[in-house]
mmCIF file of C-alpha atoms and ligand atoms in Angstrom:
data_model
loop_
_atom_site.group_PDB
_atom_site.id
_atom_site.type_symbol
_atom_site.label_atom_id
_atom_site.label_comp_id
_atom_site.label_asym_id
_atom_site.label_seq_id
_atom_site.Cartn_x
_atom_site.Cartn_y
_atom_site.Cartn_z
ATOM 1 C CA GLY A 52 -11.258 -68.012 -2.783
ATOM 2 C CA ASN A 53 -11.474 -64.670 -3.869
ATOM 3 C CA GLY A 54 -10.565 -63.780 -6.285
ATOM 4 C CA ASN A 55 -12.361 -61.671 -9.051
ATOM 5 C CA GLY A 56 -12.034 -61.552 -12.663
ATOM 6 C CA SER A 57 -13.948 -62.972 -16.301
ATOM 7 C CA ASP A 58 -13.353 -66.790 -15.312
ATOM 8 C CA PRO A 59 -15.343 -68.439 -13.010
ATOM 9 C CA THR A 60 -13.321 -71.161 -12.960
ATOM 10 C CA ILE A 61 -9.658 -69.990 -12.464
ATOM 11 C CA LEU A 62 -9.516 -68.584 -7.745
ATOM 12 C CA THR A 63 -7.613 -66.776 -6.974
ATOM 13 C CA LYS A 64 -6.672 -65.808 -3.249
ATOM 14 C CA THR A 65 -5.114 -62.612 -2.863
ATOM 15 C CA ARG A 66 -2.181 -62.569 0.451
ATOM 16 C CA THR A 67 -3.842 -60.063 2.973
ATOM 17 C CA ARG A 68 -1.723 -58.804 6.119
ATOM 18 C CA SER A 69 -2.951 -60.606 8.915
ATOM 19 C CA GLN A 70 -4.992 -58.226 11.195
ATOM 20 C CA ARG A 71 -3.173 -55.950 14.414
ATOM 21 C CA PRO A 72 -5.793 -54.444 17.214
ATOM 22 C CA PRO A 73 -4.978 -51.031 16.407
ATOM 23 C CA LEU A 74 -2.002 -49.562 18.887
ATOM 24 C CA TYR A 75 -1.953 -45.510 20.410
ATOM 25 C CA LYS A 76 0.117 -43.775 21.710
ATOM 26 C CA VAL A 77 -0.179 -42.167 24.981
ATOM 27 C CA MET A 78 1.737 -39.173 25.150
ATOM 28 C CA LEU A 79 2.052 -36.159 27.851
ATOM 29 C CA LEU A 80 2.039 -32.511 27.183
ATOM 30 C CA ASN A 81 4.362 -29.657 28.716
ATOM 31 C CA ASP A 82 3.247 -27.073 30.999
ATOM 32 C CA ASP A 83 4.726 -24.283 32.953
ATOM 33 C CA TYR A 84 3.170 -25.438 36.010
ATOM 34 C CA THR A 85 3.736 -29.029 36.843
ATOM 35 C CA PRO A 86 5.823 -30.061 39.028
ATOM 36 C CA MET A 87 9.148 -32.107 37.747
ATOM 37 C CA GLU A 88 8.390 -34.549 40.489
ATOM 38 C CA PHE A 89 4.437 -35.207 40.175
ATOM 39 C CA VAL A 90 4.747 -35.867 36.521
ATOM 40 C CA VAL A 91 7.762 -38.752 37.040
ATOM 41 C CA HIS A 92 4.993 -39.335 40.017
ATOM 42 C CA ILE A 93 3.199 -39.761 36.769
ATOM 43 C CA LEU A 94 5.407 -41.805 34.950
ATOM 44 C CA GLU A 95 6.484 -44.459 37.550
ATOM 45 C CA ARG A 96 2.626 -45.457 39.384
ATOM 46 C CA PHE A 97 0.721 -45.526 35.918
ATOM 47 C CA PHE A 98 3.287 -46.464 33.750
ATOM 48 C CA GLY A 99 5.211 -49.113 35.355
ATOM 49 C CA LEU A 100 8.456 -47.274 34.758
ATOM 50 C CA ASN A 101 10.929 -47.194 37.194
ATOM 51 C CA HIS A 102 12.424 -43.539 37.954
ATOM 52 C CA ALA A 103 14.627 -43.310 35.933
ATOM 53 C CA GLN A 104 13.101 -44.040 33.158
ATOM 54 C CA ALA A 105 10.244 -41.673 34.624
ATOM 55 C CA PHE A 106 13.313 -38.858 34.824
ATOM 56 C CA GLU A 107 14.524 -39.144 31.582
ATOM 57 C CA ILE A 108 10.790 -38.878 29.773
ATOM 58 C CA MET A 109 9.927 -36.126 31.911
ATOM 59 C CA LEU A 110 12.943 -34.160 31.053
ATOM 60 C CA THR A 111 12.342 -34.852 27.484
ATOM 61 C CA VAL A 112 9.187 -34.101 27.511
ATOM 62 C CA HIS A 113 10.654 -30.791 29.791
ATOM 63 C CA LYS A 114 12.878 -29.539 26.805
ATOM 64 C CA LYS A 115 10.971 -30.813 23.754
ATOM 65 C CA GLY A 116 6.864 -29.857 24.300
ATOM 66 C CA LEU A 117 5.915 -33.230 24.455
ATOM 67 C CA ALA A 118 6.913 -37.323 23.935
ATOM 68 C CA VAL A 119 5.062 -41.111 23.873
ATOM 69 C CA VAL A 120 4.731 -42.363 27.059
ATOM 70 C CA GLY A 121 4.276 -45.203 25.950
ATOM 71 C CA VAL A 122 1.657 -48.109 23.336
ATOM 72 C CA PHE A 123 -0.933 -49.300 24.163
ATOM 73 C CA SER A 124 -4.509 -50.594 22.333
ATOM 74 C CA PHE A 125 -7.756 -47.925 22.332
ATOM 75 C CA GLU A 126 -9.019 -50.135 25.397
ATOM 76 C CA VAL A 127 -6.062 -48.883 27.966
ATOM 77 C CA ALA A 128 -4.878 -45.961 26.541
ATOM 78 C CA GLU A 129 -8.461 -44.707 27.171
ATOM 79 C CA THR A 130 -7.841 -46.064 30.306
ATOM 80 C CA LYS A 131 -4.112 -44.610 30.638
ATOM 81 C CA VAL A 132 -5.104 -41.216 30.187
ATOM 82 C CA ALA A 133 -8.167 -40.943 32.273
ATOM 83 C CA GLN A 134 -5.580 -42.433 34.933
ATOM 84 C CA VAL A 135 -3.609 -39.168 34.415
ATOM 85 C CA MET A 136 -5.859 -36.582 33.737
ATOM 86 C CA ASP A 137 -8.385 -37.334 37.471
ATOM 87 C CA PHE A 138 -4.544 -37.711 39.216
ATOM 88 C CA ALA A 139 -3.251 -34.259 37.367
ATOM 89 C CA ARG A 140 -6.671 -31.808 38.093
ATOM 90 C CA ARG A 141 -7.692 -34.221 42.074
ATOM 91 C CA HIS A 142 -3.858 -32.907 42.407
ATOM 92 C CA GLN A 143 -4.527 -29.284 40.683
ATOM 93 C CA HIS A 144 -1.856 -28.648 37.755
ATOM 94 C CA PRO A 145 -3.036 -28.106 34.855
ATOM 95 C CA LEU A 146 -1.237 -31.238 33.269
ATOM 96 C CA GLN A 147 -2.328 -32.676 30.019
ATOM 97 C CA CYS A 148 -2.020 -36.291 28.399
ATOM 98 C CA THR A 149 -3.375 -37.564 24.854
ATOM 99 C CA MET A 150 -3.369 -40.095 22.829
ATOM 100 C CA GLU A 151 -3.182 -40.563 18.852
ATOM 101 C CA LYS A 152 -3.872 -43.679 17.117
ATOM 102 C CA GLU A 153 0.336 -44.331 15.893
HETATM 103 N N1 TYC B 198 7.419 -28.061 32.579
HETATM 104 C C1 TYC B 198 7.414 -28.787 33.963
HETATM 105 C C2 TYC B 198 8.096 -27.188 34.759
HETATM 106 O O1 TYC B 198 8.658 -26.823 34.249
HETATM 107 C C3 TYC B 198 7.474 -29.655 34.053
HETATM 108 C C4 TYC B 198 6.784 -30.208 33.449
HETATM 109 C C5 TYC B 198 7.295 -31.895 32.502
HETATM 110 C C6 TYC B 198 5.113 -30.111 33.388
HETATM 111 C C7 TYC B 198 6.528 -32.555 31.386
HETATM 112 C C8 TYC B 198 4.511 -30.949 32.095
HETATM 113 O O2 TYC B 198 4.087 -33.168 30.772
HETATM 114 C C9 TYC B 198 4.842 -32.427 31.695
HETATM 115 N N2 TYC B 198 7.411 -27.153 35.849
#
């Protein structure tokens, strides 16, 4: 047991939450220059969304300034951010993608 106290014969056990790995929100940020269809394409290609879902999230980012596009483990989130940033840079669009611990 992991109890504490002065009597060494009394063992108590504190229930703790089972350990889950932390999750990370991947977010897309709005800008004035990246074409809407390019953003939709990114959401389909890297986040496995269908066209309707991708269009909806793109519009949310456009109207609200940002949106969470998915929640992943650290490693997967990092990979998604890198893929989006690299693809946008290669096409010379200023699109920004970030991650944040949930
Ligand atoms: N605001 C952009 C436009 O009007 C579209 C856009 C949407 C850009 C989402 C970035 O993450 C973004 N062309």
